[in-house]
C-alpha positions as a Markdown table, in Angstrom:
| # | Residue | x | y | z |
|---|---|---|---|---|
| 1 | Met | 28.0 | 238.7 | 75.4 |
| 2 | Glu | 31.6 | 237.8 | 75.7 |
| 3 | Leu | 34.3 | 240.6 | 76.4 |
| 4 | His | 35.9 | 240.5 | 72.9 |
| 5 | Leu | 32.6 | 241.0 | 71.2 |
| 6 | Ile | 31.7 | 244.0 | 73.4 |
| 7 | Arg | 35.1 | 245.5 | 72.7 |
| 8 | Asn | 34.8 | 245.0 | 69.0 |
| 9 | Lys | 31.3 | 246.6 | 68.9 |
| 10 | Val | 32.7 | 249.6 | 71.0 |
| 11 | Arg | 35.7 | 249.9 | 68.7 |
| 12 | Glu | 33.7 | 250.4 | 65.7 |
| 13 | Ser | 32.5 | 253.8 | 67.0 |
| 14 | Leu | 36.0 | 255.0 | 68.1 |
| 15 | Ser | 38.9 | 256.4 | 66.3 |
| 16 | Ser | 42.3 | 255.0 | 66.4 |
| 17 | Asp | 43.6 | 258.1 | 68.3 |
| 18 | Val | 42.1 | 257.1 | 71.6 |
| 19 | Phe | 44.3 | 254.2 | 71.7 |
| 20 | Gln | 47.6 | 256.1 | 71.5 |
| 21 | Leu | 49.9 | 256.5 | 74.4 |
| 22 | Gln | 49.5 | 259.7 | 76.5 |
| 23 | Pro | 53.0 | 260.6 | 77.7 |
| 24 | Met | 51.9 | 264.1 | 78.8 |
| 25 | Arg | 50.0 | 262.6 | 81.8 |
| 26 | Gly | 53.3 | 261.1 | 83.0 |
| 27 | Ile | 55.1 | 264.4 | 82.6 |
| 28 | Val | 52.2 | 266.1 | 84.7 |
| 29 | Ala | 52.9 | 263.5 | 87.4 |
| 30 | Ile | 56.5 | 264.4 | 87.4 |
| 31 | Leu | 55.9 | 268.0 | 87.5 |
| 32 | Leu | 54.0 | 267.6 | 90.7 |
| 33 | Ile | 57.1 | 266.4 | 92.6 |
| 34 | Pro | 58.5 | 269.9 | 93.1 |
| 35 | Val | 54.9 | 270.9 | 94.1 |
| 36 | Phe | 55.0 | 268.2 | 96.7 |
| 37 | Ile | 58.4 | 269.2 | 97.9 |
| 38 | Gly | 57.4 | 272.9 | 98.1 |
| 39 | Phe | 54.4 | 272.2 | 100.3 |
| 40 | Ser | 56.3 | 269.9 | 102.4 |
| 41 | Trp | 59.2 | 272.5 | 102.9 |
| 42 | Phe | 56.8 | 275.1 | 103.9 |
| 43 | Ile | 55.3 | 272.9 | 106.7 |
| 44 | Ile | 58.8 | 271.9 | 107.8 |
| 45 | His | 60.3 | 275.3 | 108.1 |
| 46 | Tyr | 57.5 | 277.6 | 108.8 |
| 47 | Ser | 55.2 | 275.5 | 111.2 |
| 48 | Pro | 52.0 | 277.2 | 110.0 |
| 49 | Pro | 48.8 | 277.0 | 112.1 |
| 50 | Trp | 47.1 | 273.5 | 112.2 |
| 51 | Tyr | 44.2 | 274.5 | 109.9 |
| 52 | Leu | 46.6 | 275.5 | 107.3 |
| 53 | Cys | 48.6 | 272.4 | 107.8 |
| 54 | Met | 45.3 | 270.5 | 107.3 |
| 55 | Leu | 44.6 | 272.2 | 104.0 |
| 56 | Ile | 48.1 | 271.4 | 102.9 |
| 57 | Ser | 47.6 | 267.7 | 104.0 |
| 58 | Ile | 44.5 | 267.5 | 101.8 |
| 59 | Ile | 46.4 | 268.8 | 98.7 |
| 60 | Ile | 49.3 | 266.4 | 99.4 |
| 61 | Gly | 46.7 | 263.6 | 99.8 |
| 62 | Gln | 45.4 | 264.4 | 96.4 |
| 63 | Ile | 48.7 | 264.6 | 94.9 |
| 64 | Tyr | 49.4 | 261.1 | 96.3 |
| 65 | Leu | 46.1 | 260.0 | 94.7 |
| 66 | Ile | 46.9 | 261.6 | 91.3 |
| 67 | Trp | 50.4 | 259.8 | 91.4 |
| 68 | Asp | 48.4 | 256.6 | 92.2 |
| 69 | Phe | 46.1 | 257.0 | 89.2 |
| 70 | Ile | 48.9 | 257.9 | 87.0 |
| 71 | Gly | 50.9 | 254.9 | 88.1 |
| 72 | His | 47.9 | 252.7 | 87.6 |
| 73 | Glu | 47.6 | 254.1 | 83.9 |
| 74 | Ala | 51.4 | 253.6 | 83.4 |
| 75 | Leu | 51.5 | 250.0 | 84.7 |
| 76 | His | 48.6 | 249.2 | 82.2 |
| 77 | Gly | 50.8 | 250.6 | 79.3 |
| 78 | Ser | 48.8 | 253.8 | 78.4 |
| 79 | Ile | 51.5 | 256.5 | 79.2 |
| 80 | Phe | 55.0 | 255.3 | 78.2 |
| 81 | Gln | 56.1 | 252.5 | 76.1 |
| 82 | Ser | 59.3 | 251.9 | 78.0 |
| 83 | Ser | 59.4 | 249.4 | 80.9 |
| 84 | Phe | 61.6 | 252.0 | 82.8 |
| 85 | Gly | 59.1 | 254.7 | 82.4 |
| 86 | Gln | 56.2 | 252.5 | 83.4 |
| 87 | His | 57.9 | 251.3 | 86.6 |
| 88 | Phe | 59.2 | 254.8 | 87.4 |
| 89 | Leu | 55.5 | 256.1 | 87.5 |
| 90 | Gly | 54.7 | 253.0 | 89.3 |
| 91 | Tyr | 57.0 | 253.7 | 92.2 |
| 92 | Leu | 56.0 | 257.5 | 92.2 |
| 93 | Gly | 52.3 | 256.3 | 92.4 |
| 94 | Tyr | 52.4 | 253.4 | 95.0 |
| 95 | Thr | 55.4 | 254.3 | 97.3 |
| 96 | Ser | 53.1 | 256.4 | 99.4 |
| 97 | Phe | 50.7 | 253.2 | 99.7 |
| 98 | Leu | 53.6 | 251.0 | 100.7 |
| 99 | Ile | 52.8 | 248.9 | 97.6 |
| 100 | Ser | 55.5 | 247.6 | 95.2 |
| 101 | Pro | 54.6 | 248.2 | 91.6 |
| 102 | Leu | 55.2 | 244.4 | 91.1 |
| 103 | Thr | 52.7 | 243.7 | 93.7 |
| 104 | Trp | 50.2 | 246.1 | 92.0 |
| 105 | Lys | 50.8 | 244.6 | 88.6 |
| 106 | Phe | 50.1 | 241.2 | 89.8 |
| 107 | Trp | 47.1 | 242.1 | 92.0 |
| 108 | His | 45.3 | 244.6 | 89.7 |
| 109 | Cys | 46.4 | 244.3 | 86.2 |
| 110 | Gln | 46.6 | 240.5 | 86.2 |
| 111 | Cys | 44.5 | 238.9 | 88.7 |
| 112 | His | 41.7 | 241.6 | 89.2 |
| 113 | His | 41.3 | 242.3 | 85.5 |
| 114 | Gly | 41.6 | 238.7 | 84.5 |
| 115 | Tyr | 39.1 | 237.4 | 87.0 |
| 116 | Thr | 37.0 | 240.3 | 88.0 |
| 117 | Asn | 34.5 | 239.2 | 90.6 |
| 118 | Phe | 35.4 | 235.6 | 90.2 |
| 119 | Val | 34.9 | 233.8 | 93.5 |
| 120 | Gly | 38.4 | 232.9 | 94.9 |
| 121 | Arg | 40.3 | 234.5 | 92.1 |
| 122 | Asp | 39.7 | 238.2 | 92.2 |
| 123 | Pro | 41.8 | 239.7 | 95.0 |
| 124 | Asp | 39.3 | 242.5 | 95.5 |
| 125 | Phe | 36.5 | 240.0 | 96.1 |
| 126 | Val | 35.7 | 240.1 | 99.9 |
| 127 | Gly | 34.2 | 236.6 | 100.1 |
| 128 | Thr | 31.3 | 234.1 | 100.2 |
| 129 | Ile | 29.3 | 233.1 | 103.4 |
| 130 | Glu | 31.1 | 229.7 | 103.1 |
| 131 | Ala | 34.5 | 231.3 | 103.1 |
| 132 | Phe | 33.5 | 233.8 | 105.8 |
| 133 | Ser | 32.4 | 230.9 | 108.1 |
| 134 | Lys | 35.6 | 228.8 | 107.6 |
| 135 | Ser | 38.4 | 231.3 | 106.9 |
| 136 | Pro | 39.8 | 233.5 | 109.5 |
| 137 | Ile | 41.6 | 235.8 | 106.9 |
| 138 | Thr | 38.3 | 236.1 | 105.1 |
| 139 | Arg | 36.6 | 237.2 | 108.4 |
| 140 | Leu | 39.5 | 239.7 | 109.0 |
| 141 | Arg | 39.5 | 241.1 | 105.6 |
| 142 | Ala | 35.7 | 241.5 | 105.7 |
| 143 | Met | 35.9 | 243.5 | 108.9 |
| 144 | Phe | 37.8 | 246.4 | 107.1 |
| 145 | Asn | 35.1 | 246.6 | 104.4 |
| 146 | Pro | 31.9 | 248.7 | 104.4 |
| 147 | Gly | 28.7 | 246.9 | 105.1 |
| 148 | Ile | 30.0 | 244.9 | 108.0 |
| 149 | Gln | 28.7 | 247.6 | 110.3 |
| 150 | Asn | 31.4 | 247.9 | 112.8 |
| 151 | Trp | 34.1 | 250.4 | 113.7 |
| 152 | Met | 36.8 | 248.6 | 111.8 |
| 153 | Ser | 34.8 | 249.0 | 108.5 |
| 154 | Tyr | 35.1 | 252.7 | 108.7 |
| 155 | Ile | 39.0 | 252.6 | 109.7 |
| 156 | Gly | 39.2 | 250.4 | 106.4 |
| 157 | Phe | 38.4 | 253.5 | 104.3 |
| 158 | Phe | 41.5 | 255.2 | 105.6 |
| 159 | Cys | 44.1 | 252.3 | 105.3 |
| 160 | Gly | 42.3 | 249.8 | 103.0 |
| 161 | Leu | 44.4 | 250.0 | 99.9 |
| 162 | Thr | 47.6 | 249.7 | 102.0 |
| 163 | Leu | 46.3 | 246.7 | 103.9 |
| 164 | Gln | 45.1 | 244.9 | 100.8 |
| 165 | Gly | 48.7 | 245.5 | 99.2 |
| 166 | Gln | 50.2 | 243.9 | 102.3 |
| 167 | Tyr | 47.6 | 241.1 | 102.0 |
| 168 | Met | 48.5 | 240.5 | 98.3 |
| 169 | Leu | 52.1 | 240.5 | 99.2 |
| 170 | Trp | 52.4 | 238.2 | 102.2 |
| 171 | Phe | 49.3 | 235.9 | 102.0 |
| 172 | Tyr | 47.4 | 235.9 | 98.7 |
| 173 | Glu | 48.0 | 233.0 | 96.3 |
| 174 | Lys | 51.2 | 232.3 | 98.0 |
| 175 | Asp | 51.7 | 228.7 | 96.8 |
| 176 | Ser | 49.1 | 228.4 | 94.1 |
| 177 | Asp | 48.7 | 228.8 | 90.3 |
| 178 | Leu | 48.1 | 232.6 | 89.7 |
| 179 | Ala | 51.5 | 233.7 | 91.0 |
| 180 | Arg | 53.3 | 231.2 | 88.8 |
| 181 | Lys | 51.1 | 231.9 | 85.9 |
| 182 | Phe | 51.8 | 235.5 | 85.9 |
| 183 | Gly | 55.4 | 235.3 | 87.1 |
| 184 | Phe | 55.1 | 237.4 | 90.3 |
| 185 | Asn | 58.5 | 238.0 | 91.8 |
| 186 | Arg | 57.3 | 238.0 | 95.4 |
| 187 | Leu | 60.9 | 238.2 | 96.9 |
| 188 | Arg | 61.7 | 241.4 | 95.0 |
| 189 | Ala | 58.3 | 242.9 | 95.8 |
| 190 | Lys | 59.0 | 242.1 | 99.5 |
| 191 | Ile | 62.4 | 243.9 | 99.3 |
| 192 | Glu | 60.9 | 246.9 | 97.6 |
| 193 | Thr | 58.1 | 247.1 | 100.1 |
| 194 | Ile | 60.4 | 247.0 | 103.1 |
| 195 | Leu | 62.5 | 249.7 | 101.5 |
| 196 | Met | 59.4 | 251.8 | 101.1 |
| 197 | Ile | 58.7 | 251.4 | 104.8 |
| 198 | Leu | 62.3 | 252.3 | 105.7 |
| 199 | Phe | 62.1 | 255.4 | 103.5 |
| 200 | Trp | 59.0 | 256.7 | 105.2 |
| 201 | Ser | 60.2 | 255.8 | 108.5 |
| 202 | Phe | 63.6 | 257.6 | 107.9 |
| 203 | Leu | 61.8 | 260.6 | 106.5 |
| 204 | Gly | 59.6 | 260.8 | 109.6 |
| 205 | Val | 62.5 | 260.8 | 112.0 |
| 206 | Leu | 64.3 | 263.5 | 109.8 |
| 207 | Ile | 61.3 | 265.9 | 109.7 |
| 208 | Gly | 59.8 | 265.2 | 113.1 |
| 209 | Ala | 56.4 | 264.0 | 114.5 |
| 210 | Gln | 54.3 | 267.2 | 113.7 |
| 211 | Ala | 55.6 | 267.5 | 110.1 |
| 212 | Ser | 55.2 | 263.8 | 109.6 |
| 213 | Leu | 51.5 | 263.9 | 110.7 |
| 214 | Tyr | 50.8 | 266.5 | 107.9 |
| 215 | Ile | 53.2 | 265.3 | 105.3 |
| 216 | Ile | 53.0 | 261.5 | 105.6 |
| 217 | Ile | 50.3 | 260.1 | 107.8 |
| 218 | Leu | 47.2 | 262.3 | 107.0 |
| 219 | Pro | 48.0 | 262.6 | 103.2 |
| 220 | Met | 48.4 | 258.7 | 103.1 |
| 221 | Ala | 45.0 | 258.3 | 104.9 |
| 222 | Ile | 43.3 | 260.9 | 102.7 |
| 223 | Ala | 44.7 | 259.2 | 99.5 |
| 224 | Asn | 43.7 | 255.7 | 100.8 |
| 225 | Phe | 40.1 | 256.9 | 101.5 |
| 226 | Ser | 39.7 | 258.3 | 98.0 |
| 227 | His | 41.0 | 255.3 | 96.3 |
| 228 | Val | 39.1 | 252.8 | 98.5 |
| 229 | Thr | 35.8 | 254.7 | 97.8 |
| 230 | Tyr | 36.2 | 254.1 | 94.2 |
| 231 | Ile | 36.9 | 250.3 | 94.6 |
| 232 | Val | 33.8 | 250.2 | 96.8 |
| 233 | Thr | 31.6 | 252.0 | 94.3 |
| 234 | Gln | 32.9 | 250.1 | 91.2 |
| 235 | His | 32.7 | 246.5 | 92.1 |
| 236 | Phe | 31.0 | 245.9 | 95.5 |
| 237 | Leu | 27.5 | 246.0 | 94.2 |
| 238 | Arg | 27.8 | 243.7 | 91.3 |
| 239 | Pro | 27.2 | 240.0 | 91.0 |
| 240 | Thr | 29.9 | 237.2 | 91.2 |
| 241 | Asn | 31.4 | 235.6 | 88.0 |
| 242 | Ser | 32.2 | 232.1 | 87.3 |
| 243 | Asp | 33.0 | 231.9 | 83.6 |
| 244 | Val | 32.5 | 235.1 | 81.4 |
| 245 | Asn | 34.4 | 238.2 | 82.4 |
| 246 | Asn | 32.0 | 240.8 | 81.3 |
| 247 | Pro | 32.5 | 244.5 | 82.5 |
| 248 | Leu | 28.9 | 245.3 | 81.8 |
| 249 | Arg | 27.9 | 242.8 | 84.4 |
| 250 | Asn | 30.7 | 243.0 | 87.0 |
| 251 | Thr | 31.6 | 246.7 | 87.0 |
| 252 | Ile | 30.0 | 250.1 | 87.7 |
| 253 | Ser | 31.1 | 253.5 | 86.4 |
| 254 | Val | 30.6 | 256.5 | 88.7 |
| 255 | Thr | 30.8 | 260.1 | 88.1 |
| 256 | Ala | 31.1 | 263.1 | 90.5 |
| 257 | His | 31.4 | 266.9 | 90.0 |
| 258 | Pro | 33.3 | 267.7 | 86.8 |
| 259 | Ile | 36.2 | 269.3 | 88.7 |
| 260 | Ile | 36.4 | 266.1 | 90.8 |
| 261 | Asp | 36.4 | 263.9 | 87.7 |
| 262 | Phe | 39.2 | 266.2 | 86.3 |
| 263 | Ile | 41.3 | 266.1 | 89.4 |
| 264 | His | 40.8 | 262.3 | 89.6 |
| 265 | Leu | 41.7 | 261.9 | 86.0 |
| 266 | Asn | 38.4 | 260.3 | 85.0 |
| 267 | Gly | 39.1 | 257.4 | 87.6 |
| 268 | Gly | 35.3 | 256.8 | 88.1 |
| 269 | Tyr | 34.9 | 255.5 | 84.4 |
| 270 | His | 35.6 | 251.9 | 85.4 |
| 271 | Val | 33.4 | 249.9 | 83.0 |
| 272 | Glu | 35.4 | 251.7 | 80.2 |
| 273 | His | 38.7 | 251.0 | 81.9 |
| 274 | His | 37.8 | 247.3 | 82.1 |
| 275 | Leu | 36.9 | 247.1 | 78.5 |
| 276 | Phe | 40.2 | 248.8 | 77.5 |
| 277 | Pro | 42.7 | 248.7 | 80.2 |
| 278 | Ser | 45.6 | 250.1 | 78.1 |
| 279 | Met | 43.5 | 253.0 | 76.8 |
| 280 | Ser | 44.0 | 256.3 | 78.7 |
| 281 | Pro | 41.1 | 257.3 | 80.9 |
| 282 | Arg | 41.2 | 260.6 | 79.1 |
| 283 | Phe | 39.1 | 259.1 | 76.4 |
| 284 | Ala | 36.9 | 257.2 | 78.7 |
| 285 | Pro | 33.9 | 259.7 | 78.3 |
| 286 | Leu | 33.8 | 258.8 | 74.7 |
| 287 | Val | 33.6 | 255.2 | 75.4 |
| 288 | Ser | 30.9 | 255.9 | 78.0 |
| 289 | Gln | 28.9 | 257.6 | 75.1 |
| 290 | Val | 29.2 | 254.7 | 72.9 |
| 291 | Leu | 28.1 | 252.3 | 75.7 |
| 292 | Arg | 25.0 | 254.3 | 76.3 |
| 293 | Glu | 24.1 | 254.1 | 72.7 |
| 294 | His | 24.7 | 250.3 | 72.2 |
| 295 | Phe | 24.3 | 248.8 | 75.7 |
| 296 | Ala | 22.0 | 251.1 | 77.5 |
| 297 | Asp | 20.2 | 248.2 | 79.2 |
| 298 | Glu | 23.3 | 246.8 | 80.7 |
| 299 | Tyr | 25.6 | 249.6 | 81.2 |
| 300 | Val | 25.5 | 251.0 | 84.8 |
| 301 | Phe | 26.7 | 254.6 | 85.2 |
| 302 | Leu | 25.6 | 256.3 | 88.5 |
| 303 | Pro | 26.5 | 259.2 | 90.6 |
| 304 | Tyr | 29.5 | 258.4 | 92.9 |
| 305 | Phe | 27.9 | 259.4 | 96.2 |
| 306 | Lys | 24.8 | 257.5 | 95.6 |
| 307 | Val | 26.7 | 254.2 | 95.0 |
| 308 | Leu | 29.0 | 255.0 | 97.9 |
| 309 | Leu | 26.1 | 255.3 | 100.4 |
| 310 | Ser | 24.4 | 252.2 | 99.0 |
| 311 | Ala | 27.5 | 250.2 | 99.5 |
| 312 | Ile | 27.9 | 251.4 | 103.0 |
| 313 | Lys | 24.3 | 250.3 | 103.8 |
| 314 | Thr | 24.4 | 246.9 | 102.1 |
| 315 | Pro | 26.0 | 243.7 | 103.3 |
| 316 | Arg | 29.5 | 242.8 | 101.9 |
| 317 | Ile | 29.3 | 239.0 | 102.0 |
| 318 | Tyr | 27.8 | 237.0 | 99.1 |
| 319 | Phe | 25.1 | 234.4 | 100.0 |
| 320 | Asp | 25.0 | 233.5 | 96.3 |
| 321 | Ser | 26.0 | 235.2 | 93.0 |
| 322 | Glu | 23.1 | 237.7 | 93.1 |
| 323 | Thr | 22.6 | 238.0 | 97.0 |
| 324 | Leu | 24.4 | 239.7 | 99.8 |
| 325 | Ile | 24.1 | 238.5 | 103.3 |
| 326 | Asn | 24.9 | 240.1 | 106.7 |
| 327 | Pro | 26.6 | 237.2 | 108.5 |
| 328 | Ser | 25.6 | 238.4 | 111.9 |
| 329 | Ser | 21.9 | 238.8 | 111.4 |
| 330 | Gly | 21.2 | 236.7 | 108.3 |
| 331 | Glu | 19.7 | 239.7 | 106.6 |
| 332 | Lys | 19.8 | 239.3 | 102.7 |
| 333 | Thr | 19.9 | 241.9 | 99.9 |
| 334 | Gln | 19.3 | 241.3 | 96.3 |
| 335 | Ile | 21.8 | 243.2 | 94.3 |
| 336 | Ser | 19.4 | 243.7 | 91.5 |
| 337 | Asp | 17.1 | 245.5 | 93.8 |
| 338 | Val | 19.9 | 247.9 | 94.8 |
| 339 | Ile | 20.8 | 248.6 | 91.3 |
| 340 | Ala | 17.2 | 249.2 | 90.4 |
| 341 | Trp | 16.7 | 251.6 | 93.3 |
| 342 | Met | 19.7 | 253.6 | 92.3 |
| 343 | Thr | 18.8 | 253.8 | 88.6 |
| 344 | Glu | 15.4 | 255.2 | 89.4 |
| 345 | Lys | 14.9 | 258.7 | 88.0 |
């Protein structure tokens, strides 16, 4: 079924209120700024024991992730109507990942949403066996993704979003049609990214190595890990696309403990997000309920940790649209078999 038909069917069961802007989520993100400053000040001025610093690093990492999710929502237009408000939250959300909001909007809002799991079009698509054998960049990117079974694939969890942002900025679609189609201002994005790097570098020199470890480096790694695991669980175990962009086919929704879902702002409800990108994830559980009622045979909604472990164990390169392959061993895995195993009761 085509995307607009699915959307129309779901809309029939939803009230118009769920499509209203949610500015309070932006205000919450802004209110977290003094919280971040307070924790950072505590580490800088009191030099607490390492275990307390680690706890604070985890908290700061989750603040970075919340800003990330809020920036994501804002750039999709679900929080503030004004361009200034959207981009302010975008800078707040992606500075800690060294990603310009312009890059994120081009990468995620336009390319990824417009061509989800399309071979050669979706920036989050790792690659086919043909591309892996011919392209050094495809092989290098694959090394940082789970399922390749080497040490670099585990490092990728802790820096993958930042690395992907740099790939998008400096290499992806540099001279082809997508950047022109969506009007990506690559020069401005490069300048913004360089300023972000200078900002964190200056802050690191100012506060010293130990404080930088707990306020900058570890929280960035923690935020990267959290975001990357969502990417891995939501798209890496779905077939490729070539014509119809159907979220029921190319996306998985995942759920964890209700407290985690609350802290992560319902970030796991990804089928719902691809159906209605400009709708606040606050209402995603309502959409999920409608999908279970009308599309139960197609809608994939699974526990977060179960999908994550499956993605780590399965190959990452596509042999064909429905088959994953390990390039080194030639071992193949049918995506439908993995989904069937995960959905067993």
